[in-house]
Amino acid sequence: MRRILYLLPALGILLTGCSALPYAHQIDRTALMEVLGVDAAEEGQVTVTAASGPRPEDQEPLVLSAQAETLSAACADMGRSGEDYVFFGDVEQVLVGEEEAASGLEPLLTHMARDPELRLEAELWVVKGAPASSLLLEPVEGESLPDRLSALSRNAQLLGGPRPQMARGALTDLLENGDTLLPALERREDGAGNSVLAGAGYAVVRDGTLRGYLGEEAAFGADLLRGLGEGQVLELPGPGLGSSALKLTGIETSFRTAFQGERLTGLRVACTLETQAAERTDGVPGLGEEDRRTLEAELARQATAAIAAAMAGFRALDADAIHLLDRVALAVPWKTARLEAQWEEVFPRLEVSIQVEATVARD
């Protein structure tokens, strides 16, 4: 309860949010920050790092960093670091270092809700296995961090990967039950040995603190449990010696409960996937009936495994990060109060059965 009360002052501006424009400053003397990084520092302090976008007259993007006991003080220190006015109203991406996320997200989200410049529409990312400052102070050569983050956010629907989460949504989740799901980032090597910034599944937050991660398979399952993923293109093996690309055109996920007396003992997840064949690598035009059945079976198998991985991850971390209780209660609304009373206790041991039906549209 104390956690919820701590966040309640943010409710007054949760649904509004504002960004004060730098009217009193010349635009050519204003540094418009686009990415903010927040990291835990020694002795309970916090390190804030900010990066601007392109600047006038071909100036290099400005990167500033400051350390203080509070986020407000660190941001104020950056504003006093040079001749330019530092404006945070253009921040669209906020990176949270792993150590800072493990210490708790509430101070950051409350600060964002109260700050006159920072916007609750900014997207949150957790940097897996590293401080956020490492991505801002050591950018990948030839890659703009704001542009890369924007591309990851835009391409999530088409290419898969972690779905964006706004600070507003994360704050709402924490106010509801303390749990949320945030997209994770990591720096890795591509096939050519180059360092790239890529999505790393989801960060699972329990009681406002980072508890662990869902990998790519489990992240796909978490999206399916939420009915997300329409428009995504999946590459499946077969038919023949090649592979096929399928575009998800419809996702419907429903839940049924099993009780022993008054106690919830099991959950049945039913997921229906509709797809269209987008491409085949073997050059054969169209799909025959046997090809379609082969792809449907493979897609159902992969989706079942993904949902199972997501549920296993949530139960192992004892975190209802996708607010599954709300979705389950819709199936038995007359038992909502009973579910709420026992959910936290039974969720980690809940028996889950999964049924996936996949269809590939005929050409």
Tab-separated table of C-alpha atoms in Angstrom:
chain	number	residue	atom	x	y	z
A	1	MET	CA	0.000	0.000	0.000
A	2	ARG	CA	2.868	2.394	0.816
A	3	ARG	CA	4.165	1.923	-2.747
A	4	ILE	CA	0.840	2.984	-4.223
A	5	LEU	CA	0.526	5.978	-1.911
A	6	TYR	CA	4.008	7.103	-2.934
A	7	LEU	CA	2.892	7.300	-6.541
A	8	LEU	CA	-0.533	8.838	-5.960
A	9	PRO	CA	0.636	12.501	-6.245
A	10	ALA	CA	1.481	11.754	-9.881
A	11	LEU	CA	-2.168	10.972	-10.644
A	12	GLY	CA	-3.084	14.653	-10.833
A	13	ILE	CA	-0.994	15.105	-13.980
A	14	LEU	CA	-0.979	11.544	-15.295
A	15	LEU	CA	-3.730	12.301	-17.790
A	16	THR	CA	-2.507	15.736	-18.812
A	17	GLY	CA	1.255	16.146	-19.030
A	18	CYS	CA	2.822	19.254	-20.486
A	19	SER	CA	6.036	20.484	-21.985
A	20	ALA	CA	7.058	24.089	-21.482
A	21	LEU	CA	8.562	25.462	-24.679
A	22	PRO	CA	11.790	27.486	-24.378
A	23	TYR	CA	10.108	30.749	-25.396
A	24	ALA	CA	12.549	32.953	-23.473
A	25	HIS	CA	15.613	31.527	-25.194
A	26	GLN	CA	16.915	31.866	-28.723
A	27	ILE	CA	16.459	28.580	-30.547
A	28	ASP	CA	20.008	28.635	-31.914
A	29	ARG	CA	21.296	28.851	-28.345
A	30	THR	CA	19.079	26.015	-27.119
A	31	ALA	CA	20.187	22.395	-26.876
A	32	LEU	CA	17.129	20.209	-27.521
A	33	MET	CA	17.749	16.934	-25.710
A	34	GLU	CA	16.162	13.843	-27.289
A	35	VAL	CA	17.435	10.924	-25.179
A	36	LEU	CA	17.801	10.744	-21.404
A	37	GLY	CA	19.727	8.031	-19.545
A	38	VAL	CA	19.311	7.326	-15.830
A	39	ASP	CA	21.757	5.225	-13.788
A	40	ALA	CA	22.307	4.362	-10.159
A	41	ALA	CA	25.486	5.838	-8.677
A	42	GLU	CA	27.397	5.304	-5.460
A	43	GLU	CA	26.034	6.316	-2.047
A	44	GLY	CA	22.448	6.444	-3.252
A	45	GLN	CA	23.069	9.076	-5.898
A	46	VAL	CA	21.824	9.061	-9.485
A	47	THR	CA	23.659	9.784	-12.727
A	48	VAL	CA	21.706	11.418	-15.540
A	49	THR	CA	23.079	11.542	-19.099
A	50	ALA	CA	21.360	13.379	-21.938
A	51	ALA	CA	21.998	13.548	-25.686
A	52	SER	CA	20.698	16.081	-28.156
A	53	GLY	CA	19.678	15.546	-31.744
A	54	PRO	CA	21.259	17.336	-34.739
A	55	ARG	CA	22.387	20.893	-33.963
A	56	PRO	CA	22.615	24.067	-36.080
A	57	GLU	CA	25.636	24.776	-38.282
A	58	ASP	CA	26.685	21.113	-38.402
A	59	GLN	CA	27.616	21.043	-34.724
A	60	GLU	CA	28.088	17.634	-33.149
A	61	PRO	CA	25.206	16.389	-30.964
A	62	LEU	CA	25.639	17.541	-27.384
A	63	VAL	CA	26.032	14.879	-24.675
A	64	LEU	CA	25.930	15.990	-21.029
A	65	SER	CA	26.133	14.047	-17.785
A	66	ALA	CA	25.688	14.986	-14.131
A	67	GLN	CA	25.471	13.191	-10.808
A	68	ALA	CA	23.430	14.237	-7.798
A	69	GLU	CA	21.216	12.893	-5.048
A	70	THR	CA	18.065	13.524	-7.080
A	71	LEU	CA	17.056	13.536	-10.733
A	72	SER	CA	15.968	17.157	-10.492
A	73	ALA	CA	19.341	18.297	-9.186
A	74	ALA	CA	21.256	16.312	-11.822
A	75	CYS	CA	19.167	17.811	-14.641
A	76	ALA	CA	19.646	21.290	-13.190
A	77	ASP	CA	23.422	20.753	-13.050
A	78	MET	CA	23.450	19.890	-16.756
A	79	GLY	CA	21.628	23.139	-17.462
A	80	ARG	CA	24.462	25.058	-15.820
A	81	SER	CA	27.237	23.263	-17.694
A	82	GLY	CA	27.566	25.589	-20.684
A	83	GLU	CA	26.324	28.666	-22.501
A	84	ASP	CA	23.418	26.923	-24.229
A	85	TYR	CA	20.026	26.535	-22.616
A	86	VAL	CA	19.388	22.812	-22.085
A	87	PHE	CA	15.773	21.899	-22.885
A	88	PHE	CA	14.353	18.487	-21.956
A	89	GLY	CA	10.921	18.978	-23.505
A	90	ASP	CA	11.980	17.125	-26.680
A	91	VAL	CA	13.037	13.936	-24.870
A	92	GLU	CA	11.250	11.051	-26.587
A	93	GLN	CA	13.314	8.130	-25.266
A	94	VAL	CA	14.366	7.445	-21.671
A	95	LEU	CA	16.945	4.718	-21.046
A	96	VAL	CA	17.176	3.139	-17.587
A	97	GLY	CA	20.360	1.330	-16.658
A	98	GLU	CA	19.974	-2.183	-15.274
A	99	GLU	CA	21.213	-1.268	-11.784
A	100	GLU	CA	18.900	1.734	-11.599
A	101	ALA	CA	15.923	-0.359	-12.763
A	102	ALA	CA	16.744	-2.933	-10.078
A	103	SER	CA	16.684	-0.224	-7.418
A	104	GLY	CA	13.205	0.946	-8.445
A	105	LEU	CA	11.448	2.915	-11.188
A	106	GLU	CA	9.108	4.927	-8.985
A	107	PRO	CA	11.393	7.954	-8.400
A	108	LEU	CA	12.012	8.309	-12.146
A	109	LEU	CA	8.347	8.006	-13.125
A	110	THR	CA	7.193	10.353	-10.386
A	111	HIS	CA	9.808	12.887	-11.470
A	112	MET	CA	8.664	12.629	-15.079
A	113	ALA	CA	5.052	13.179	-14.027
A	114	ARG	CA	5.914	16.290	-12.030
A	115	ASP	CA	8.609	17.853	-14.208
A	116	PRO	CA	7.321	20.759	-16.350
A	117	GLU	CA	9.467	19.721	-19.341
A	118	LEU	CA	9.710	15.922	-19.393
A	119	ARG	CA	6.733	14.216	-21.044
A	120	LEU	CA	4.904	11.088	-19.979
A	121	GLU	CA	4.646	10.230	-23.694
A	122	ALA	CA	8.400	9.493	-23.719
A	123	GLU	CA	9.191	5.802	-24.254
A	124	LEU	CA	11.029	3.824	-21.584
A	125	TRP	CA	13.763	1.247	-22.257
A	126	VAL	CA	15.813	-0.871	-19.849
A	127	VAL	CA	19.462	-1.359	-20.839
A	128	LYS	CA	20.224	-5.022	-20.217
A	129	GLY	CA	23.479	-5.764	-18.423
A	130	ALA	CA	24.866	-2.230	-18.683
A	131	PRO	CA	24.397	1.363	-17.537
A	132	ALA	CA	22.359	3.651	-19.772
A	133	SER	CA	25.275	6.083	-19.977
A	134	SER	CA	27.300	3.515	-21.929
A	135	LEU	CA	24.947	3.935	-24.901
A	136	LEU	CA	25.015	7.737	-24.781
A	137	LEU	CA	28.700	8.303	-24.042
A	138	GLU	CA	29.962	5.509	-26.322
A	139	PRO	CA	27.607	5.558	-29.328
A	140	VAL	CA	27.907	3.054	-32.135
A	141	GLU	CA	30.008	4.595	-34.902
A	142	GLY	CA	27.914	5.979	-37.749
A	143	GLU	CA	24.654	5.503	-35.840
A	144	SER	CA	22.505	8.197	-34.266
A	145	LEU	CA	21.132	6.924	-30.957
A	146	PRO	CA	17.847	8.889	-31.210
A	147	ASP	CA	17.328	7.646	-34.780
A	148	ARG	CA	18.148	4.044	-33.851
A	149	LEU	CA	15.737	4.058	-30.915
A	150	SER	CA	13.013	5.581	-33.065
A	151	ALA	CA	13.600	2.888	-35.705
A	152	LEU	CA	13.374	0.098	-33.104
A	153	SER	CA	10.126	1.573	-31.879
A	154	ARG	CA	8.619	1.965	-35.367
A	155	ASN	CA	9.736	-1.430	-36.631
A	156	ALA	CA	8.443	-3.435	-33.659
A	157	GLN	CA	5.143	-4.013	-35.421
A	158	LEU	CA	6.708	-5.284	-38.645
A	159	LEU	CA	9.865	-7.016	-37.500
A	160	GLY	CA	8.843	-8.155	-34.042
A	161	GLY	CA	10.864	-7.376	-30.963
A	162	PRO	CA	9.899	-5.554	-27.794
A	163	ARG	CA	6.887	-3.255	-28.017
A	164	PRO	CA	7.344	0.363	-26.941
A	165	GLN	CA	5.999	1.383	-23.534
A	166	MET	CA	5.348	5.023	-22.684
A	167	ALA	CA	6.119	6.353	-19.226
A	168	ARG	CA	2.407	7.095	-18.857
A	169	GLY	CA	1.524	3.426	-19.391
A	170	ALA	CA	4.254	2.199	-17.043
A	171	LEU	CA	3.110	4.600	-14.335
A	172	THR	CA	-0.485	3.455	-14.747
A	173	ASP	CA	0.636	-0.188	-14.457
A	174	LEU	CA	2.575	0.497	-11.262
A	175	LEU	CA	-0.379	2.300	-9.745
A	176	GLU	CA	-2.582	-0.690	-10.539
A	177	ASN	CA	-0.523	-3.589	-9.211
A	178	GLY	CA	3.161	-2.616	-9.154
A	179	ASP	CA	4.077	-4.726	-12.204
A	180	THR	CA	4.840	-3.753	-15.780
A	181	LEU	CA	6.679	-4.899	-18.887
A	182	LEU	CA	9.315	-2.675	-20.497
A	183	PRO	CA	11.291	-3.200	-23.714
A	184	ALA	CA	14.940	-4.086	-23.169
A	185	LEU	CA	18.009	-3.032	-25.146
A	186	GLU	CA	21.491	-4.428	-25.476
A	187	ARG	CA	24.569	-3.873	-27.574
A	188	ARG	CA	25.559	-6.946	-29.579
A	189	GLU	CA	27.586	-7.948	-32.623
A	190	ASP	CA	25.903	-8.530	-35.964
A	191	GLY	CA	26.900	-11.198	-38.483
A	192	ALA	CA	29.704	-8.998	-39.790
A	193	GLY	CA	31.212	-8.443	-36.356
A	194	ASN	CA	29.922	-4.878	-36.043
A	195	SER	CA	28.509	-3.545	-32.783
A	196	VAL	CA	24.800	-2.719	-33.081
A	197	LEU	CA	22.035	-1.674	-30.731
A	198	ALA	CA	19.201	-4.191	-30.706
A	199	GLY	CA	16.086	-5.157	-28.827
A	200	ALA	CA	16.619	-7.749	-26.086
A	201	GLY	CA	13.138	-8.958	-25.247
A	202	TYR	CA	11.297	-7.539	-22.265
A	203	ALA	CA	12.341	-6.402	-18.804
A	204	VAL	CA	9.939	-7.736	-16.167
A	205	VAL	CA	9.177	-5.285	-13.365
A	206	ARG	CA	7.667	-6.514	-10.093
A	207	ASP	CA	6.702	-4.113	-7.273
A	208	GLY	CA	8.358	-1.312	-9.221
A	209	THR	CA	11.768	-3.014	-9.507
A	210	LEU	CA	13.456	-5.026	-12.248
A	211	ARG	CA	13.211	-8.757	-11.524
A	212	GLY	CA	14.442	-10.327	-14.764
A	213	TYR	CA	13.980	-10.606	-18.524
A	214	LEU	CA	11.981	-12.469	-21.120
A	215	GLY	CA	14.010	-13.601	-24.126
A	216	GLU	CA	12.858	-13.303	-27.717
A	217	GLU	CA	10.668	-16.417	-27.700
A	218	ALA	CA	8.976	-15.541	-24.411
A	219	ALA	CA	8.585	-11.922	-25.531
A	220	PHE	CA	6.656	-13.117	-28.590
A	221	GLY	CA	4.492	-15.201	-26.270
A	222	ALA	CA	3.823	-12.217	-24.023
A	223	ASP	CA	2.618	-10.262	-27.046
A	224	LEU	CA	0.302	-13.094	-28.083
A	225	LEU	CA	-1.137	-13.275	-24.555
A	226	ARG	CA	-1.986	-9.573	-24.917
A	227	GLY	CA	-3.378	-10.026	-28.423
A	228	LEU	CA	-0.517	-8.003	-29.951
A	229	GLY	CA	1.524	-8.681	-33.072
A	230	GLU	CA	-0.832	-7.999	-35.965
A	231	GLY	CA	1.196	-6.916	-38.991
A	232	GLN	CA	4.334	-8.740	-37.851
A	233	VAL	CA	6.134	-10.901	-40.406
A	234	LEU	CA	7.291	-14.341	-39.231
A	235	GLU	CA	9.792	-16.529	-41.046
A	236	LEU	CA	9.082	-20.259	-40.813
A	237	PRO	CA	10.964	-23.262	-42.207
A	238	GLY	CA	9.380	-25.090	-45.145
A	239	PRO	CA	7.699	-26.090	-47.221
A	240	GLY	CA	10.337	-27.841	-49.314
A	241	LEU	CA	13.936	-26.851	-48.774
A	242	GLY	CA	13.267	-23.140	-48.375
A	243	SER	CA	11.443	-20.995	-45.836
A	244	SER	CA	8.275	-18.941	-45.927
A	245	ALA	CA	7.379	-15.534	-44.583
A	246	LEU	CA	3.945	-15.211	-43.028
A	247	LYS	CA	2.276	-11.940	-42.098
A	248	LEU	CA	0.061	-11.997	-38.999
A	249	THR	CA	-3.309	-10.548	-39.986
A	250	GLY	CA	-5.360	-11.487	-36.945
A	251	ILE	CA	-4.777	-12.502	-33.309
A	252	GLU	CA	-7.444	-13.477	-30.810
A	253	THR	CA	-6.565	-14.750	-27.356
A	254	SER	CA	-9.081	-15.874	-24.748
A	255	PHE	CA	-8.918	-17.466	-21.302
A	256	ARG	CA	-10.894	-20.036	-19.372
A	257	THR	CA	-10.515	-20.816	-15.700
A	258	ALA	CA	-10.627	-24.065	-13.725
A	259	PHE	CA	-11.700	-24.095	-10.080
A	260	GLN	CA	-11.695	-26.690	-7.331
A	261	GLY	CA	-14.444	-25.469	-5.121
A	262	GLU	CA	-13.720	-21.795	-4.637
A	263	ARG	CA	-10.016	-22.017	-5.489
A	264	LEU	CA	-8.519	-21.256	-8.892
A	265	THR	CA	-6.357	-24.183	-9.974
A	266	GLY	CA	-5.860	-23.875	-13.708
A	267	LEU	CA	-5.981	-21.626	-16.727
A	268	ARG	CA	-6.647	-22.483	-20.357
A	269	VAL	CA	-5.229	-20.157	-22.995
A	270	ALA	CA	-6.792	-20.329	-26.460
A	271	CYS	CA	-5.080	-18.366	-29.231
A	272	THR	CA	-6.235	-18.085	-32.841
A	273	LEU	CA	-3.769	-16.780	-35.428
A	274	GLU	CA	-4.620	-15.722	-38.958
A	275	THR	CA	-1.836	-15.174	-41.482
A	276	GLN	CA	-1.132	-14.524	-45.129
A	277	ALA	CA	1.801	-15.971	-47.051
A	278	ALA	CA	4.140	-13.102	-47.934
A	279	GLU	CA	7.105	-14.809	-49.596
A	280	ARG	CA	8.816	-18.141	-50.314
A	281	THR	CA	12.563	-18.503	-50.712
A	282	ASP	CA	12.389	-21.559	-52.970
A	283	GLY	CA	10.844	-19.523	-55.789
A	284	VAL	CA	7.740	-21.697	-56.058
A	285	PRO	CA	4.651	-19.517	-56.575
A	286	GLY	CA	1.660	-19.977	-54.303
A	287	LEU	CA	0.929	-22.555	-51.623
A	288	GLY	CA	-0.720	-25.922	-52.055
A	289	GLU	CA	-2.995	-27.432	-49.429
A	290	GLU	CA	-0.243	-29.634	-48.016
A	291	ASP	CA	2.114	-26.649	-47.836
A	292	ARG	CA	-0.477	-24.615	-45.984
A	293	ARG	CA	-1.111	-27.386	-43.457
A	294	THR	CA	2.618	-27.760	-42.871
A	295	LEU	CA	3.024	-24.035	-42.186
A	296	GLU	CA	-0.065	-23.912	-39.991
A	297	ALA	CA	1.244	-26.763	-37.850
A	298	GLU	CA	4.681	-25.140	-37.514
A	299	LEU	CA	3.218	-21.756	-36.611
A	300	ALA	CA	0.937	-23.333	-34.003
A	301	ARG	CA	3.918	-25.196	-32.543
A	302	GLN	CA	6.055	-22.046	-32.314
A	303	ALA	CA	3.242	-19.948	-30.851
A	304	THR	CA	2.449	-22.607	-28.254
A	305	ALA	CA	6.093	-22.773	-27.197
A	306	ALA	CA	6.287	-18.962	-27.035
A	307	ILE	CA	3.191	-18.622	-24.840
A	308	ALA	CA	4.454	-21.414	-22.578
A	309	ALA	CA	7.833	-19.654	-22.260
A	310	ALA	CA	6.153	-16.356	-21.380
A	311	MET	CA	3.937	-17.937	-18.730
A	312	ALA	CA	6.885	-19.831	-17.269
A	313	GLY	CA	8.883	-16.598	-17.096
A	314	PHE	CA	6.111	-14.659	-15.388
A	315	ARG	CA	5.468	-17.425	-12.855
A	316	ALA	CA	9.180	-17.923	-12.111
A	317	LEU	CA	9.527	-14.190	-11.429
A	318	ASP	CA	6.172	-14.091	-9.598
A	319	ALA	CA	5.201	-11.091	-11.707
A	320	ASP	CA	1.900	-10.479	-13.468
A	321	ALA	CA	3.632	-7.964	-15.710
A	322	ILE	CA	0.934	-8.047	-18.414
A	323	HIS	CA	-1.892	-7.764	-15.873
A	324	LEU	CA	-3.225	-11.173	-16.785
A	325	LEU	CA	-5.631	-11.061	-13.844
A	326	ASP	CA	-7.677	-8.379	-15.591
A	327	ARG	CA	-7.904	-10.461	-18.764
A	328	VAL	CA	-8.819	-13.655	-16.921
A	329	ALA	CA	-11.480	-11.864	-14.870
A	330	LEU	CA	-13.270	-10.894	-18.077
A	331	ALA	CA	-13.988	-14.600	-18.645
A	332	VAL	CA	-15.666	-14.983	-15.237
A	333	PRO	CA	-16.711	-11.483	-14.143
A	334	TRP	CA	-18.926	-12.861	-11.365
A	335	LYS	CA	-15.785	-14.292	-9.738
A	336	THR	CA	-13.622	-11.187	-9.998
A	337	ALA	CA	-13.492	-10.531	-6.257
A	338	ARG	CA	-12.556	-14.169	-5.587
A	339	LEU	CA	-9.810	-14.064	-8.234
A	340	GLU	CA	-8.360	-10.841	-6.871
A	341	ALA	CA	-8.243	-12.265	-3.340
A	342	GLN	CA	-6.216	-15.351	-4.300
A	343	TRP	CA	-4.394	-14.375	-7.489
A	344	GLU	CA	-1.075	-13.409	-5.929
A	345	GLU	CA	-0.900	-16.691	-4.033
A	346	VAL	CA	-1.970	-19.087	-6.813
A	347	PHE	CA	-0.381	-17.399	-9.834
A	348	PRO	CA	3.163	-18.863	-9.426
A	349	ARG	CA	1.745	-22.411	-9.217
A	350	LEU	CA	-1.083	-22.088	-11.718
A	351	GLU	CA	-1.464	-25.006	-14.124
A	352	VAL	CA	-1.692	-23.643	-17.655
A	353	SER	CA	-2.886	-25.419	-20.802
A	354	ILE	CA	-2.384	-23.807	-24.201
A	355	GLN	CA	-4.246	-24.356	-27.430
A	356	VAL	CA	-3.226	-22.522	-30.604
A	357	GLU	CA	-5.069	-22.645	-33.912
A	358	ALA	CA	-3.191	-21.165	-36.864
A	359	THR	CA	-4.491	-20.604	-40.375
A	360	VAL	CA	-2.736	-19.513	-43.547
A	361	ALA	CA	-5.086	-17.827	-45.993
A	362	ARG	CA	-5.526	-19.484	-49.362
A	363	ASP	CA	-4.045	-17.650	-52.329
